[in-house]
Coordinates of N, CA and C in Angstrom, one line a residue:
M13 N 0.9 -1.3 -0.1 CA 0.0 0.0 0.1 C 0.8 1.4 0.1
I14 N 0.3 2.1 -0.7 CA 1.1 3.2 -0.9 C 0.3 4.6 -0.3
I15 N 1.0 5.2 0.8 CA 0.3 6.4 1.2 C 0.6 7.7 0.9
E16 N -0.3 8.5 0.6 CA -0.4 9.9 0.2 C 0.0 10.8 1.4
L17 N 1.3 11.5 1.2 CA 1.8 12.4 2.5 C 1.5 13.6 2.2
D18 N 1.6 14.3 3.5 CA 1.4 15.7 3.5 C 2.0 16.4 4.4
D19 N 1.8 17.6 4.9 CA 2.2 18.3 6.0 C 1.9 17.7 7.5
T20 N 0.5 17.0 7.3 CA -0.2 16.5 8.7 C 0.3 15.1 9.1
N21 N 0.8 14.4 8.0 CA 1.1 13.0 8.3 C 2.6 12.5 8.2
Y22 N 3.3 13.4 7.5 CA 4.6 12.9 7.2 C 5.6 12.4 8.4
D23 N 5.7 13.4 9.4 CA 6.6 12.8 10.4 C 6.2 11.6 11.2
A24 N 4.8 11.3 11.3 CA 4.3 10.2 11.9 C 4.6 9.1 11.0
I25 N 4.5 9.0 9.6 CA 4.8 8.3 9.0 C 6.2 7.8 9.0
V26 N 7.2 8.4 8.7 CA 8.5 8.0 8.8 C 9.2 7.4 10.0
A27 N 8.4 8.0 11.3 CA 9.0 7.7 12.7 C 9.3 6.0 13.1
Q28 N 8.6 5.2 12.2 CA 8.7 4.1 12.7 C 9.2 3.0 11.7
G29 N 9.9 2.2 11.8 CA 10.3 0.9 11.0 C 10.9 1.5 9.7
A30 N 11.1 0.7 8.6 CA 11.8 1.1 7.2 C 10.9 1.8 6.6
V31 N 11.1 2.9 5.9 CA 9.9 3.7 5.1 C 10.8 4.3 4.1
L32 N 10.1 4.2 2.6 CA 10.6 4.8 1.6 C 9.5 5.8 1.2
I33 N 10.2 7.1 1.0 CA 9.2 8.3 0.6 C 9.6 8.6 -0.9
D34 N 8.9 8.7 -1.7 CA 8.9 9.1 -3.2 C 8.4 10.8 -3.3
F35 N 9.4 11.5 -3.6 CA 9.0 12.8 -3.8 C 8.7 12.9 -5.4
W36 N 7.4 13.3 -5.9 CA 7.2 13.2 -7.4 C 6.5 14.5 -7.8
A37 N 6.0 14.5 -9.1 CA 5.1 15.3 -9.6 C 4.5 14.9 -10.9
P38 N 3.1 14.9 -11.2 CA 2.3 14.3 -12.3 C 3.1 14.7 -13.6
W39 N 3.6 15.8 -13.7 CA 4.0 16.2 -14.8 C 5.6 15.6 -15.5
C40 N 6.2 14.9 -14.2 CA 7.6 14.5 -14.3 C 7.9 13.2 -15.0
G41 N 8.5 13.3 -16.2 CA 8.6 12.0 -17.0 C 9.5 11.0 -16.2
P42 N 10.6 11.3 -15.7 CA 11.4 10.4 -14.7 C 10.2 9.7 -13.6
C43 N 9.7 10.7 -13.0 CA 8.7 10.1 -11.9 C 7.7 9.0 -12.6
K44 N 7.4 9.2 -13.7 CA 6.3 8.3 -14.3 C 6.9 6.9 -14.9
I45 N 8.4 6.8 -14.8 CA 9.1 5.8 -15.4 C 9.4 5.1 -13.9
L46 N 9.7 5.7 -12.9 CA 10.0 5.3 -11.4 C 8.5 4.5 -11.0
S47 N 7.7 5.1 -11.1 CA 6.3 4.9 -10.5 C 6.0 3.0 -10.4
P48 N 6.0 2.7 -11.8 CA 5.7 1.2 -11.6 C 6.5 0.2 -10.5
S49 N 7.7 0.7 -10.7 CA 8.9 0.0 -9.6 C 8.3 0.2 -8.1
I50 N 7.8 1.5 -7.9 CA 7.6 1.8 -6.7 C 6.4 1.0 -6.2
E51 N 5.4 0.9 -7.0 CA 4.2 0.2 -6.8 C 4.4 -1.4 -6.7
E52 N 5.4 -1.8 -7.5 CA 5.6 -3.3 -7.4 C 6.2 -3.5 -6.0
I53 N 7.0 -2.7 -5.6 CA 7.9 -2.7 -4.3 C 6.7 -2.7 -3.2
A54 N 5.8 -1.7 -3.2 CA 4.9 -1.8 -2.2 C 4.0 -3.0 -2.1
K55 N 3.7 -3.6 -3.1 CA 3.0 -5.0 -3.1 C 4.0 -6.0 -2.6
E56 N 5.3 -6.1 -3.0 CA 6.2 -7.2 -2.7 C 6.9 -7.3 -1.1
M57 N 7.0 -5.9 -0.9 CA 7.8 -5.7 0.5 C 6.7 -5.1 1.5
E58 N 5.9 -5.8 2.1 CA 4.9 -5.4 3.0 C 5.5 -4.9 4.5
S59 N 6.5 -5.1 4.6 CA 7.2 -4.7 6.0 C 7.7 -3.4 5.9
V60 N 7.9 -2.7 4.6 CA 8.4 -1.5 4.4 C 7.1 -0.5 4.0
T61 N 6.9 0.7 4.9 CA 5.8 1.6 4.5 C 6.6 2.4 3.2
I62 N 5.5 2.6 2.4 CA 5.9 3.4 1.2 C 4.9 4.7 1.1
G63 N 5.5 6.0 1.0 CA 4.6 7.3 0.7 C 5.0 7.9 -0.2
K64 N 4.2 8.9 -0.7 CA 4.6 9.7 -2.0 C 4.2 10.9 -1.6
V65 N 5.1 12.0 -1.8 CA 4.6 13.4 -2.0 C 4.6 13.8 -3.0
N66 N 3.5 14.6 -3.6 CA 3.3 15.3 -4.7 C 4.0 16.5 -4.3
V67 N 5.1 17.2 -5.1 CA 5.7 18.3 -4.7 C 5.0 19.7 -5.3
D68 N 4.2 19.3 -6.1 CA 3.4 20.5 -6.5 C 2.6 21.0 -5.5
D69 N 1.8 19.9 -4.8 CA 0.9 20.1 -3.7 C 1.4 20.4 -2.5
Y70 N 2.6 20.0 -2.2 CA 3.3 20.3 -1.0 C 4.9 20.8 -1.2
P71 N 5.0 22.0 -1.7 CA 6.4 22.2 -2.2 C 6.8 22.6 -0.6
E72 N 6.5 23.1 0.5 CA 7.1 23.4 1.5 C 7.6 22.1 2.2
L73 N 6.8 20.9 2.2 CA 7.5 19.9 2.5 C 9.0 19.5 1.7
A74 N 8.7 19.4 0.5 CA 9.8 18.9 -0.4 C 11.2 19.9 0.0
G75 N 10.8 21.2 0.3 CA 12.0 22.1 0.7 C 12.1 21.6 1.9
K76 N 11.6 21.5 2.9 CA 11.9 21.0 4.2 C 12.9 20.2 4.3
H77 N 12.9 18.9 3.4 CA 13.4 17.9 3.4 C 14.8 17.9 2.2
G78 N 14.9 18.9 1.7 CA 16.2 19.2 0.9 C 15.9 18.7 -0.5
V79 N 14.5 18.6 -0.9 CA 14.5 18.0 -2.3 C 14.5 19.1 -3.4
M80 N 15.6 19.0 -4.2 CA 15.7 19.9 -5.3 C 15.3 19.4 -6.7
S81 N 15.2 18.2 -6.7 CA 15.0 17.7 -8.2 C 14.2 16.5 -7.8
I82 N 13.4 16.0 -8.9 CA 12.4 14.9 -8.6 C 12.9 14.0 -10.1
P83 N 12.5 12.6 -9.6 CA 12.1 12.1 -8.5 C 13.3 11.9 -7.4
T84 N 13.1 12.1 -6.3 CA 13.8 12.0 -5.0 C 13.3 10.9 -4.2
L85 N 13.9 10.0 -4.1 CA 13.5 8.8 -2.9 C 14.1 9.0 -1.5
K86 N 13.6 9.1 -0.4 CA 14.3 9.3 0.9 C 14.0 7.8 1.5
F87 N 15.0 7.4 2.2 CA 15.0 6.1 3.0 C 15.1 6.5 4.4
Y88 N 14.1 6.0 5.3 CA 14.3 6.2 6.5 C 14.1 4.8 7.4
K89 N 14.7 4.9 8.5 CA 14.7 3.7 9.5 C 14.5 4.3 10.8
D90 N 13.4 4.1 11.4 CA 12.9 4.6 12.7 C 12.9 6.1 13.1
G91 N 12.7 6.8 11.8 CA 12.7 8.3 11.9 C 13.9 9.0 11.5
L92 N 15.0 8.2 11.3 CA 16.0 8.8 10.7 C 16.2 8.7 9.2
E93 N 16.6 10.0 8.6 CA 17.0 9.4 7.0 C 18.3 8.9 7.0
V94 N 18.5 7.6 6.4 CA 19.7 7.0 6.3 C 20.1 7.0 4.6
D95 N 19.2 7.4 3.8 CA 19.7 7.3 2.5 C 18.8 8.2 1.7
S96 N 19.3 8.3 0.3 CA 18.6 9.1 -0.6 C 19.2 8.9 -1.9
S97 N 18.2 9.1 -3.0 CA 18.7 9.1 -4.3 C 17.8 10.0 -5.1
V98 N 18.5 10.5 -6.2 CA 17.8 11.4 -7.1 C 17.9 10.9 -8.3
G99 N 16.7 11.0 -9.2 CA 16.5 10.5 -10.5 C 16.1 9.2 -10.6
V100 N 16.3 8.3 -11.7 CA 15.6 7.3 -11.9 C 16.6 6.1 -11.6
I101 N 16.3 5.3 -10.6 CA 17.2 4.0 -10.2 C 16.1 2.7 -10.3
S102 N 16.9 1.7 -10.7 CA 16.3 0.3 -10.9 C 15.6 -0.1 -9.4
K103 N 14.3 -0.8 -10.1 CA 13.9 -1.6 -8.8 C 14.7 -2.2 -8.0
N104 N 15.8 -3.2 -8.7 CA 16.6 -3.9 -7.7 C 17.3 -3.0 -6.7
V105 N 17.9 -1.8 -7.3 CA 18.5 -0.9 -6.2 C 17.7 -0.6 -5.2
I106 N 16.6 -0.3 -5.5 CA 15.6 0.1 -4.5 C 15.5 -1.0 -3.5
Q107 N 15.1 -2.0 -3.9 CA 14.9 -2.9 -3.0 C 16.2 -3.4 -1.9
K108 N 17.3 -3.3 -2.6 CA 18.5 -3.6 -2.0 C 18.7 -2.6 -0.7
K109 N 18.6 -1.6 -1.3 CA 18.6 -0.4 -0.1 C 17.4 -0.5 0.9
L110 N 16.4 -1.1 0.5 CA 15.2 -1.2 1.5 C 15.7 -2.4 2.3
E111 N 16.2 -3.5 1.8 CA 16.6 -4.7 2.7 C 17.5 -4.4 3.8
L112 N 18.3 -3.6 3.2 CA 19.3 -3.1 4.7 C 18.7 -2.3 5.7
L113 N 17.4 -1.8 5.3 CA 16.8 -1.1 6.4 C 16.2 -1.9 7.4
L114 N 16.0 -3.2 6.8 CA 15.2 -4.4 7.7 C 16.0 -5.1 8.3
V115 N 17.2 -5.0 8.6 CA 18.1 -5.8 9.4 C 18.1 -5.2 10.8

């Protein structure tokens, strides 16, 4: 399941466990390329919480978290950002990063 994030729920969602946040926008071509991988991972890795932030709707939230380009993925473990990536990366790379959060 993918959770739509905003100013009211972001901090609570990233606070516990392994979390992947996708900062994206509907007009972003690379975001559209990355989206199917994120959706597959959400179905395959149920122990990971996955959220999406539409930067058009929540530009302050993106700015607060240092997002300068999209797509940006942020990886959290128990509330701490432990990794991030900018641009399209493979599903396999995303899964490997998430597996490290689960140990």
